[in-house]
PDB file of C-alpha atoms in Angstrom:
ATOM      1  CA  UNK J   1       0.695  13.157  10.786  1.00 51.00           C
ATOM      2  CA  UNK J   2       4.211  12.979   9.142  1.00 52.00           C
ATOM      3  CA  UNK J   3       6.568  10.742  10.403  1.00 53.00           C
ATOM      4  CA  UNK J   4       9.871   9.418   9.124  1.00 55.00           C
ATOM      5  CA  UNK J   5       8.708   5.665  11.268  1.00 53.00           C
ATOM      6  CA  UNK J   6       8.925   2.908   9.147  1.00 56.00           C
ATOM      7  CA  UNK J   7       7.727  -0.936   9.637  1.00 57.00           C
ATOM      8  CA  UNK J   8       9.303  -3.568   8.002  1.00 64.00           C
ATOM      9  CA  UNK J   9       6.748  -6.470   7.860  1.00 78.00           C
ATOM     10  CA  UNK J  10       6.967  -7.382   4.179  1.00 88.00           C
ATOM     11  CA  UNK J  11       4.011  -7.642   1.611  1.00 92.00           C
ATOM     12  CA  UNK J  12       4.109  -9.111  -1.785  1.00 93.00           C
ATOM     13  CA  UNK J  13       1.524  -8.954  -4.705  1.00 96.00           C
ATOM     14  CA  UNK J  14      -0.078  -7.190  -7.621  1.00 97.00           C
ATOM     15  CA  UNK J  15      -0.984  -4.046  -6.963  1.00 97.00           C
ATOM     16  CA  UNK J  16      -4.745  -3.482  -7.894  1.00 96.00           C
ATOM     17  CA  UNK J  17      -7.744  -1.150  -7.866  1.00 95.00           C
ATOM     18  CA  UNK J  18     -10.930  -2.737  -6.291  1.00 94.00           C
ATOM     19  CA  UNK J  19     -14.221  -2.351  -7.477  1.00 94.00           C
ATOM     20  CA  UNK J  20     -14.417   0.580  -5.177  1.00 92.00           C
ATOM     21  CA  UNK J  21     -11.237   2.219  -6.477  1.00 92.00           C
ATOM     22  CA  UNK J  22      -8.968   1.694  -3.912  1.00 93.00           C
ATOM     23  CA  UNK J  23      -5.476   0.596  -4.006  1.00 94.00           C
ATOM     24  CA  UNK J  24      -4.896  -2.528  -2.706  1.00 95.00           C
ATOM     25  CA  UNK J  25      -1.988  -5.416  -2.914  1.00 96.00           C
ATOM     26  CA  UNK J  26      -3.365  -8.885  -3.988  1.00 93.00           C
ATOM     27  CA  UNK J  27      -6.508  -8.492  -5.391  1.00 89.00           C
ATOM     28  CA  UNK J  28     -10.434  -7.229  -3.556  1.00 89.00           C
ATOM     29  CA  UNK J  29      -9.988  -9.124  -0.664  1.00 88.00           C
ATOM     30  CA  UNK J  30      -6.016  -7.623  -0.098  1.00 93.00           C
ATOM     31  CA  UNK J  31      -5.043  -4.455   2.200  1.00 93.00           C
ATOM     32  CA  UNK J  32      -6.315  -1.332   1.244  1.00 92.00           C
ATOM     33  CA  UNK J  33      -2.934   0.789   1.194  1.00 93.00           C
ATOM     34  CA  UNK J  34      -1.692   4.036   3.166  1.00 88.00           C
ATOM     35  CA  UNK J  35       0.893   5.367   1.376  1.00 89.00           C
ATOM     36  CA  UNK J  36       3.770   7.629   3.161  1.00 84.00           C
ATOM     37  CA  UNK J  37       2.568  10.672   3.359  1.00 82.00           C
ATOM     38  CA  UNK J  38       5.591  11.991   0.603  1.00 86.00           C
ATOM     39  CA  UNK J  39       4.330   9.520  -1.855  1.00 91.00           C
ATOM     40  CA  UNK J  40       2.672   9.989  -5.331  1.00 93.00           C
ATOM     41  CA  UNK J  41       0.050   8.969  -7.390  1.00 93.00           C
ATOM     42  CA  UNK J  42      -0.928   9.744 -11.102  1.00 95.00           C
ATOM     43  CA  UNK J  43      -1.894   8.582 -14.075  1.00 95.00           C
ATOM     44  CA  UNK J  44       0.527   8.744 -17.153  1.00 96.00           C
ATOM     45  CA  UNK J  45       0.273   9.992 -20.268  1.00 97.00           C
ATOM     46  CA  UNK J  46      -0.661   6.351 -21.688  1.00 97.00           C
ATOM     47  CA  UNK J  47      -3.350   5.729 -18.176  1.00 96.00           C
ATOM     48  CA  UNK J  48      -1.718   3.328 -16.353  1.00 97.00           C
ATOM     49  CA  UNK J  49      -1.299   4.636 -12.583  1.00 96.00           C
ATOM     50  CA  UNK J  50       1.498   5.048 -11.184  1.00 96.00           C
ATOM     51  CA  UNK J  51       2.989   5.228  -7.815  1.00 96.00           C
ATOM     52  CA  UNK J  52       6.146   7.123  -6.372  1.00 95.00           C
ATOM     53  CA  UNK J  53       7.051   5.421  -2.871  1.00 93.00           C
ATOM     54  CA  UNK J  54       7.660   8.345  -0.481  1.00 88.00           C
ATOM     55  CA  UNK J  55       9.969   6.391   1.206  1.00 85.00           C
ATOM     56  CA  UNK J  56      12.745   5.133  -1.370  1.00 89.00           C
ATOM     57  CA  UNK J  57      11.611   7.290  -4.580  1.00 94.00           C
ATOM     58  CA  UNK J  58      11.268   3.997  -6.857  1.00 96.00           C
ATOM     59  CA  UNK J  59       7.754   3.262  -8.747  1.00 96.00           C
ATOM     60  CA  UNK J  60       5.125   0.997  -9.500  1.00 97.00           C
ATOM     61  CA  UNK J  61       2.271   0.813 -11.783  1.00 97.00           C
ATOM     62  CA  UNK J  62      -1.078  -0.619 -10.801  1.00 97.00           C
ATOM     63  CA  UNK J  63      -0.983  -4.267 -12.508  1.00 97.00           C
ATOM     64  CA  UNK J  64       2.762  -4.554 -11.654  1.00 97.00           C
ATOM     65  CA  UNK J  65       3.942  -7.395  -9.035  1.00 96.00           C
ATOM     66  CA  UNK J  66       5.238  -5.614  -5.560  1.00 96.00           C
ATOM     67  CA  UNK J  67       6.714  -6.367  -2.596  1.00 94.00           C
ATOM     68  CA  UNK J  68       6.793  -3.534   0.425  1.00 93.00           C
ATOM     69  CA  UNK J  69       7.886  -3.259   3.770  1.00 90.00           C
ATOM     70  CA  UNK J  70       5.158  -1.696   5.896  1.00 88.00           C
ATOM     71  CA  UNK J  71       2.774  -3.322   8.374  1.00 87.00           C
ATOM     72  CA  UNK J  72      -0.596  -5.000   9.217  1.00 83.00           C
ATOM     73  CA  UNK J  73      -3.051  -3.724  11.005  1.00 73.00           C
ATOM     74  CA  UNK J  74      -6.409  -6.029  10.659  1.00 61.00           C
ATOM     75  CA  UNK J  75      -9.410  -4.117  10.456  1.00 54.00           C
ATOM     76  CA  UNK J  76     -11.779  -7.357  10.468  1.00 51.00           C
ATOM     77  CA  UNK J  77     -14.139  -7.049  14.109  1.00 51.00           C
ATOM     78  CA  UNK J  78     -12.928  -9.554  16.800  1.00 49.00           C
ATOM     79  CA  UNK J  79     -14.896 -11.400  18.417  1.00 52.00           C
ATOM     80  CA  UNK J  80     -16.530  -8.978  21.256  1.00 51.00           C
ATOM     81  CA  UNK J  81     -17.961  -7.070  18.295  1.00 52.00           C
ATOM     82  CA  UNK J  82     -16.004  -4.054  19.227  1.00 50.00           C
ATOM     83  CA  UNK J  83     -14.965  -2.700  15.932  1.00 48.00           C
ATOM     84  CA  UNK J  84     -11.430  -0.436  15.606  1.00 50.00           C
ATOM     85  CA  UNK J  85     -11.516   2.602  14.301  1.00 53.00           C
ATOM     86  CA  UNK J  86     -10.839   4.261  10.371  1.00 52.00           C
ATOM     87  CA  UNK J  87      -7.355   5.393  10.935  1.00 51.00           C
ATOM     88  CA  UNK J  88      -7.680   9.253  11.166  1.00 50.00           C
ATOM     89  CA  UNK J  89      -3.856  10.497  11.270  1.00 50.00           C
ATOM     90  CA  UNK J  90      -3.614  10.353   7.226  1.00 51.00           C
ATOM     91  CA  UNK J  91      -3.789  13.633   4.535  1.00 57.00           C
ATOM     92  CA  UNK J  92      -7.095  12.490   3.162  1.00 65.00           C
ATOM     93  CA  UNK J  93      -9.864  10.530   5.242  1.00 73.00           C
ATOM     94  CA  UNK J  94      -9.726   7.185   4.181  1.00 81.00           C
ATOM     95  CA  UNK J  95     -13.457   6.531   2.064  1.00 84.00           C
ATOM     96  CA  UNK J  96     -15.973   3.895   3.913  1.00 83.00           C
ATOM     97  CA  UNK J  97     -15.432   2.036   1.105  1.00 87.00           C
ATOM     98  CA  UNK J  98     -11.402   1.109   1.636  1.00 88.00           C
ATOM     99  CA  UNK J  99     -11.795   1.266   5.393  1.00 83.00           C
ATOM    100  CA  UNK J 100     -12.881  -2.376   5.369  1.00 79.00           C
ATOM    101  CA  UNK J 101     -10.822  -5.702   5.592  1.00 82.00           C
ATOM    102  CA  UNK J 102      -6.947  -5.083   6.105  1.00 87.00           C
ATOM    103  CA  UNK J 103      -5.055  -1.699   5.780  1.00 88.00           C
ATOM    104  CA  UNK J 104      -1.316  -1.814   5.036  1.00 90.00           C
ATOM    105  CA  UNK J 105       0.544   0.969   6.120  1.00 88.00           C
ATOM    106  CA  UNK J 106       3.063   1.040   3.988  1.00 90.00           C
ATOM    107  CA  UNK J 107       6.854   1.029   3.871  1.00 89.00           C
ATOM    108  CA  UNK J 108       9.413   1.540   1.488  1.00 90.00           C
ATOM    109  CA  UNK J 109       8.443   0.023  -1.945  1.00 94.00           C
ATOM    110  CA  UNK J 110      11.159  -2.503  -3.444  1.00 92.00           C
ATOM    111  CA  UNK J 111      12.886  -2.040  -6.782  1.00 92.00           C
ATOM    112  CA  UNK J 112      11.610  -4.860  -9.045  1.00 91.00           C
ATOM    113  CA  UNK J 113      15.672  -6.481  -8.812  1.00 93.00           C
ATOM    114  CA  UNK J 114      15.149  -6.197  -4.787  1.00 92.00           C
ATOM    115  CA  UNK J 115      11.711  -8.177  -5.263  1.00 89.00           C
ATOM    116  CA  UNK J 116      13.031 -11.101  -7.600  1.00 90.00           C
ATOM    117  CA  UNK J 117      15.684 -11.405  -5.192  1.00 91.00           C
ATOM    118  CA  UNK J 118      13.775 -12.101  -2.071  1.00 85.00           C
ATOM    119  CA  UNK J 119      11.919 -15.049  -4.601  1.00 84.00           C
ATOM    120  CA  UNK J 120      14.967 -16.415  -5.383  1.00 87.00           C
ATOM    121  CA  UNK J 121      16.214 -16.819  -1.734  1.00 81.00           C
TER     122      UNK J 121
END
């Protein structure tokens, strides 16, 4: 579903591929990430992986530090056992594998400048 929405929760972290191959911010345990939908990802000539934010047009490389606007939404089961459902309004269906734990919906991704100065507030 496209959309030009964008939340502005903010996430910080090094951007990493799980065991499973999915992007996430902070490591296994960190949100699995849904890009925008006008965002890019490749690998360079030297194979790092890179990643063109659909929102803003600046980049980030898997390994690098980030920090994102975006949002939340907690895909751990509460307590009644219900559990939510795999987001379905994205290009590709999101794999079993990323599904679980957090997703981050993400927002426009901060130039690394923007990102030292929120740390040096």
């Amino acid at each position: 579903m496209r959309s030009d929405l964008e939340l502005q929760a903010l996430v910080q972290g090094r951007l990493e591929i799980d065991r499973n191959g999915c992007l996430r911010i902070g490591g296994e345990d960190g949100p699995f990430v849904i890009w925008h939908h006008d965002s890019r990802i490749e690998r360079t000539n030297d194979g790092r992986i890179k990643i063109t934010d659909g929102y803003s047009g600046n980049t980030a490389y898997v390994g690098d530090e980030i920090a994102m606007g975006g949002g939340q939404e907690n895909r751990v089961p509460p307590a009644t056992g219900v559990r939510p459902e795999t987001p379905t309004n994205v290009t590709e269906p999101i794999p079993d594998a990323c599904a679980a734990g957090e997703i981050w919906w993400a927002g426009r991704l901060l130039t690394e400048k923007e990102r030292q100065r929120l740390l040096n507030r």
